[in-house]
Short mmCIF file of C-alpha atoms and ligand atoms in Angstrom, two decimals:
data_model
loop_
_atom_site.label_atom_id
_atom_site.label_comp_id
_atom_site.label_asym_id
_atom_site.label_seq_id
_atom_site.Cartn_x
_atom_site.Cartn_y
_atom_site.Cartn_z
CA UNK Y 1 111.56 93.94 115.27
CA UNK Y 2 112.60 93.29 111.90
CA UNK Y 3 109.29 93.05 110.54
CA UNK Y 4 108.97 96.85 111.73
CA UNK Y 5 111.80 97.72 109.60
CA UNK Y 6 111.03 100.95 107.62
CA UNK Y 7 111.86 100.52 103.82
CA UNK Y 8 110.39 103.47 102.41
CA UNK Y 9 108.27 106.53 103.67
CA UNK Y 10 106.58 109.28 101.21
CA UNK Y 11 105.67 112.61 103.06
CA UNK Y 12 103.54 114.89 101.00
CA UNK Y 13 104.58 113.64 97.84
CA UNK Y 14 103.51 115.77 94.87
CA UNK Y 15 104.02 115.21 90.99
CA UNK Y 16 103.29 117.52 88.01
CA UNK Y 17 103.85 117.11 84.11
CA UNK Y 18 104.78 119.68 81.91
CA UNK Y 19 105.87 122.43 84.79
CA UNK Y 20 105.76 125.88 83.58
CA UNK Y 21 103.94 125.11 80.37
CA UNK Y 22 100.55 125.80 79.90
CA UNK Y 23 99.25 122.11 80.08
CA UNK Y 24 101.09 121.75 83.38
CA UNK Y 25 99.05 119.32 85.45
CA UNK Y 26 99.36 117.88 88.87
CA UNK Y 27 98.89 114.16 89.11
CA UNK Y 28 100.02 113.10 92.58
CA UNK Y 29 98.39 115.73 95.42
CA UNK Y 30 100.28 114.98 98.40
CA UNK Y 31 101.12 111.28 99.22
CA UNK Y 32 101.69 109.95 102.49
CA UNK Y 33 102.66 106.45 102.94
CA UNK Y 34 105.11 104.05 104.55
CA UNK Y 35 106.14 100.53 103.59
CA UNK Y 36 107.87 98.23 106.01
CA UNK Y 37 110.39 95.51 105.17
CA UNK Y 38 107.67 92.56 105.71
CA UNK Y 39 105.04 94.33 103.67
CA UNK Y 40 103.44 92.80 100.66
CA UNK Y 41 101.11 95.38 99.28
CA UNK Y 42 98.81 96.08 96.32
CA UNK Y 43 98.58 99.30 94.76
CA UNK Y 44 94.95 99.61 92.94
CA UNK Y 45 93.28 102.37 91.32
CA UNK Y 46 91.46 103.36 87.96
CA UNK Y 47 93.58 103.81 84.99
CA UNK Y 48 95.26 107.38 85.11
CA UNK Y 49 94.91 107.42 88.82
CA UNK Y 50 98.67 107.91 89.22
CA UNK Y 51 99.77 104.49 90.26
CA UNK Y 52 102.71 104.33 87.48
CA UNK Y 53 103.66 108.02 88.50
CA UNK Y 54 104.04 106.92 92.07
CA UNK Y 55 105.69 103.73 91.48
CA UNK Y 56 108.39 105.75 89.31
CA UNK Y 57 108.85 108.40 92.26
CA UNK Y 58 109.18 105.68 94.78
CA UNK Y 59 111.73 103.55 92.69
CA UNK Y 60 113.89 106.89 92.26
CA UNK Y 61 113.35 106.58 88.43
CA UNK Y 62 111.69 110.24 88.42
CA UNK Y 63 111.83 113.42 91.08
CA UNK Y 64 108.87 114.50 92.83
CA UNK Y 65 107.61 118.19 92.60
CA UNK Y 66 107.19 118.67 96.16
CA UNK Y 67 107.48 116.64 99.45
CA UNK Y 68 109.84 113.78 100.38
CA UNK Y 69 110.73 110.44 100.06
CA UNK Y 70 112.85 108.61 102.49
CA UNK Y 71 114.36 105.20 101.46
CA UNK Y 72 115.68 103.47 104.51
CA UNK Y 73 115.54 106.53 106.59
CA UNK Y 74 117.60 108.64 104.17
CA UNK Y 75 116.16 111.56 102.44
CA UNK Y 76 116.11 111.41 98.51
CA UNK Y 77 114.94 114.67 97.25
CA UNK Y 78 118.33 116.77 97.44
CA UNK Y 79 120.13 113.88 95.98
CA UNK Y 80 121.61 114.33 92.66
CA UNK Y 81 121.44 111.79 89.50
CA UNK Y 82 124.34 110.13 90.62
CA UNK Y 83 123.59 109.30 94.06
CA UNK Y 84 119.97 108.39 93.33
CA UNK Y 85 121.22 105.98 90.64
CA UNK Y 86 123.51 104.27 93.18
CA UNK Y 87 120.86 103.92 95.84
CA UNK Y 88 118.33 102.70 93.48
CA UNK Y 89 120.81 100.27 92.39
CA UNK Y 90 121.35 99.07 95.84
CA UNK Y 91 117.88 98.95 97.21
CA UNK Y 92 115.23 98.84 94.64
CA UNK Y 93 114.30 96.08 92.15
CA UNK Y 94 111.75 96.70 89.22
CA UNK Y 95 109.34 94.52 87.40
CA UNK Y 96 107.45 96.34 84.52
CA UNK Y 97 104.36 95.15 82.56
CA UNK Y 98 106.46 94.34 79.58
CA UNK Y 99 109.43 92.62 80.92
CA UNK Y 100 112.14 94.73 78.82
CA UNK Y 101 114.50 91.71 78.79
CA UNK Y 102 117.69 92.13 76.43
CA UNK Y 103 116.84 90.41 73.56
CA UNK Y 104 120.46 89.37 72.59
CA UNK Y 105 121.46 88.10 76.04
CA UNK Y 106 120.48 84.72 77.62
CA UNK Y 107 117.96 84.26 80.55
CA UNK Y 108 121.13 84.26 82.94
CA UNK Y 109 122.96 87.07 81.45
CA UNK Y 110 119.50 89.06 81.74
CA UNK Y 111 119.40 88.27 85.36
CA UNK Y 112 122.98 89.29 85.83
CA UNK Y 113 122.52 92.79 84.02
CA UNK Y 114 121.51 95.05 87.11
CA UNK Y 115 124.78 93.60 88.91
CA UNK Y 116 126.92 94.25 86.28
CA UNK Y 117 125.74 97.86 85.66
CA UNK Y 118 126.60 98.43 89.35
CA UNK Y 119 129.63 96.20 89.55
CA UNK Y 120 131.04 95.03 86.04
CA UNK Y 121 132.31 91.70 85.16
CA UNK Y 122 130.41 89.02 86.96
CA UNK Y 123 132.08 87.00 89.32
CA UNK Y 124 131.60 83.08 90.09
CA UNK Y 125 129.87 83.94 93.26
CA UNK Y 126 127.37 86.29 91.54
CA UNK Y 127 126.79 83.76 88.78
CA UNK Y 128 125.67 81.27 91.33
CA UNK Y 129 123.39 83.57 92.65
CA UNK Y 130 121.84 84.50 89.33
CA UNK Y 131 121.72 80.46 88.78
CA UNK Y 132 119.91 80.23 92.10
CA UNK Y 133 117.38 82.70 91.39
CA UNK Y 134 116.80 81.12 88.29
CA UNK Y 135 116.09 77.83 89.80
CA UNK Y 136 113.71 79.66 92.45
CA UNK Y 137 111.62 80.85 89.64
CA UNK Y 138 111.59 77.47 88.07
CA UNK Y 139 113.95 77.96 84.84
CA UNK Y 140 117.20 76.43 85.84
CA UNK Y 141 117.16 74.50 82.67
CA UNK Y 142 116.33 77.49 80.46
CA UNK Y 143 119.02 79.87 81.54
CA UNK Y 144 120.78 79.71 78.42
CA UNK Y 145 117.67 80.53 76.44
CA UNK Y 146 116.96 84.01 74.84
CA UNK Y 147 113.90 85.97 75.96
CA UNK Y 148 112.31 85.07 72.38
CA UNK Y 149 112.54 81.20 73.23
CA UNK Y 150 110.58 81.77 76.36
CA UNK Y 151 106.64 82.10 77.03
CA UNK Y 152 105.59 85.23 78.47
CA UNK Y 153 105.16 83.84 81.83
CA UNK Y 154 108.63 82.67 81.62
CA UNK Y 155 109.93 85.99 80.50
CA UNK Y 156 108.16 87.63 83.51
CA UNK Y 157 110.01 85.18 85.80
CA UNK Y 158 113.57 86.11 84.33
CA UNK Y 159 112.46 89.55 84.77
CA UNK Y 160 111.62 88.70 88.84
CA UNK Y 161 114.84 87.06 89.06
CA UNK Y 162 116.87 89.89 87.54
CA UNK Y 163 115.07 92.41 90.17
CA UNK Y 164 116.10 90.56 92.98
CA UNK Y 165 119.80 89.66 91.74
CA UNK Y 166 121.08 92.66 94.06
CA UNK Y 167 118.87 91.61 96.80
CA UNK Y 168 116.99 94.86 97.08
CA UNK Y 169 115.05 95.75 100.03
CA UNK Y 170 111.95 96.84 98.03
CA UNK Y 171 110.60 95.11 94.76
CA UNK Y 172 108.33 97.39 92.86
CA UNK Y 173 106.12 95.91 90.01
CA UNK Y 174 104.19 97.81 87.77
CA UNK Y 175 101.17 95.40 86.28
CA UNK Y 176 103.60 92.42 86.10
CA UNK Y 177 100.84 90.41 85.03
CA UNK Y 178 98.78 92.52 82.74
CA UNK Y 179 99.43 90.65 79.71
CA UNK Y 180 99.36 87.15 81.28
CA UNK Y 181 96.71 84.64 81.67
CA UNK Y 182 94.93 83.98 84.74
CA UNK Y 183 96.69 80.89 86.03
CA UNK Y 184 100.13 82.25 85.31
CA UNK Y 185 99.46 85.69 86.85
CA UNK Y 186 98.54 83.91 90.15
CA UNK Y 187 101.99 81.94 89.86
CA UNK Y 188 103.68 85.00 89.51
CA UNK Y 189 101.93 86.69 92.47
CA UNK Y 190 103.14 83.48 94.50
CA UNK Y 191 106.57 84.13 93.37
CA UNK Y 192 106.47 87.26 94.69
CA UNK Y 193 104.94 86.36 97.87
CA UNK Y 194 107.89 83.61 98.09
CA UNK Y 195 110.49 86.33 97.78
CA UNK Y 196 108.87 88.76 100.17
CA UNK Y 197 108.90 85.96 102.80
CA UNK Y 198 112.10 84.43 101.56
CA UNK Y 199 114.43 87.76 101.55
CA UNK Y 200 112.21 89.98 103.58
CA UNK Y 201 112.07 92.15 100.87
CA UNK Y 202 109.02 94.68 100.86
CA UNK Y 203 106.97 94.53 97.72
CA UNK Y 204 104.69 96.71 96.00
CA UNK Y 205 102.63 95.52 93.20
CA UNK Y 206 100.20 97.34 90.82
CA UNK Y 207 97.35 95.21 89.69
CA UNK Y 208 93.84 95.63 88.25
CA UNK Y 209 92.74 92.19 89.42
CA UNK Y 210 90.93 92.19 92.75
CA UNK Y 211 91.67 88.32 92.93
CA UNK Y 212 95.12 88.90 92.92
CA UNK Y 213 95.20 92.32 95.28
CA UNK Y 214 93.44 89.80 97.68
CA UNK Y 215 96.35 87.54 98.00
CA UNK Y 216 98.36 90.64 99.21
CA UNK Y 217 98.54 91.65 103.01
CA UNK Y 218 97.70 94.97 102.17
CA UNK Y 219 95.84 97.35 99.63
CA UNK Y 220 96.43 100.79 98.81
CA UNK Y 221 93.88 102.49 96.73
CA UNK Y 222 94.79 105.59 94.56
CA UNK Y 223 92.24 107.66 92.94
CA UNK Y 224 93.01 111.12 91.37
CA UNK Y 225 96.36 111.18 92.55
CA UNK Y 226 95.32 110.55 96.47
CA UNK Y 227 95.19 107.53 98.66
CA UNK Y 228 91.79 106.90 99.50
CA UNK Y 229 92.12 103.91 101.46
CA UNK Y 230 94.96 101.75 102.84
CA UNK Y 231 93.76 98.24 104.34
CA UNK Y 232 95.49 95.68 105.78
CA UNK Y 233 93.98 92.14 105.40
CA UNK Y 234 96.97 89.73 106.84
CA UNK Y 235 94.35 87.00 106.71
CA UNK Y 236 95.26 86.08 103.36
CA UNK Y 237 98.45 85.12 104.83
CA UNK Y 238 96.86 82.47 107.14
CA UNK Y 239 94.43 81.04 105.03
CA UNK Y 240 96.48 80.14 102.24
N1 LIG C 1 104.93 111.87 80.98
C1 LIG C 1 103.63 112.54 81.33
N2 LIG C 1 103.43 113.58 80.84
C2 LIG C 1 102.35 114.00 80.98
N3 LIG C 1 101.13 113.69 81.70
C3 LIG C 1 101.58 112.33 82.03
C4 LIG C 1 102.71 111.72 82.07
N4 LIG C 1 102.67 110.30 82.42
C5 LIG C 1 101.64 110.41 82.94
N5 LIG C 1 100.76 111.54 82.96
C6 LIG C 1 99.39 111.42 83.21
O1 LIG C 1 99.47 111.20 84.72
C7 LIG C 1 98.43 110.87 84.88
C8 LIG C 1 98.69 109.61 85.80
O2 LIG C 1 99.24 108.66 84.96
P1 LIG C 1 99.66 107.25 85.39
O3 LIG C 1 100.57 107.61 86.64
O4 LIG C 1 100.37 106.56 84.27
O5 LIG C 1 98.24 106.42 86.13
P2 LIG C 1 98.24 104.79 86.04
O6 LIG C 1 99.29 104.22 86.31
O7 LIG C 1 97.42 104.88 87.38
O8 LIG C 1 97.08 104.61 84.70
C9 LIG C 1 97.45 110.48 83.75
O9 LIG C 1 96.33 111.58 83.58
C10 LIG C 1 98.42 110.73 82.80
O10 LIG C 1 97.92 110.98 81.59
MG1 LIG C 2 100.29 102.50 84.96
#
């Protein structure tokens, strides 16, 4: 069944910082988790519990100190940087708290960036895909604007469209609504949900807001570098 298709699996994932130095510290102590294609999951936990560290490992932006991470069944720990970068570019989309859009580029050019990094000059086909994504996030009329001509919520919508332009199988979002008002934050979560259903793209989103994590189908709680609970609550899907 497609819904059960495994996108990501972590086995005994560990992460230490400052390895070999007096201030060496292990911040993830053996994470086991699995994300399937249909998952729309929240990652919650106190500040400093290791959420961003875990997201960076899962997103192949950083390497674990121990354990293994499988992306679509492929072990990634032994890969060299080039292979990891290629795998990340193909399968993972990222949204951060601060959008990291490029100021000199239009919304459309920003959305095209991840594709251009992997493939070079944009084709008419991918430009259509990017315009379609901007329309999906409600910004079709603003595609020529630069980030500083957009509101915070609009910038984050561009960042979501950008994360999806390569049609990733996994979308990772680290406090994407951290600096947005409540209503805009809820709209961003609705968008993530819509793409999860529309593209069959697994979503893992870090949030501090229980009202937002409740809209997800699953809540994974991290405390002091360990998963202390992993609860499914798919009722939110039916009650919408
Ligand atoms: N680059 C780093 N070097 C050293 N310690 C770090 C680094 N990044 C994060 N940490 C520490 O790791 C722990 C987890 O941090 P983080 O993953 O950012 O947590 P969260 O996102 O849940 O707030 C914290 O104690 C933090 O201080
Ligand atoms: Mg964090």
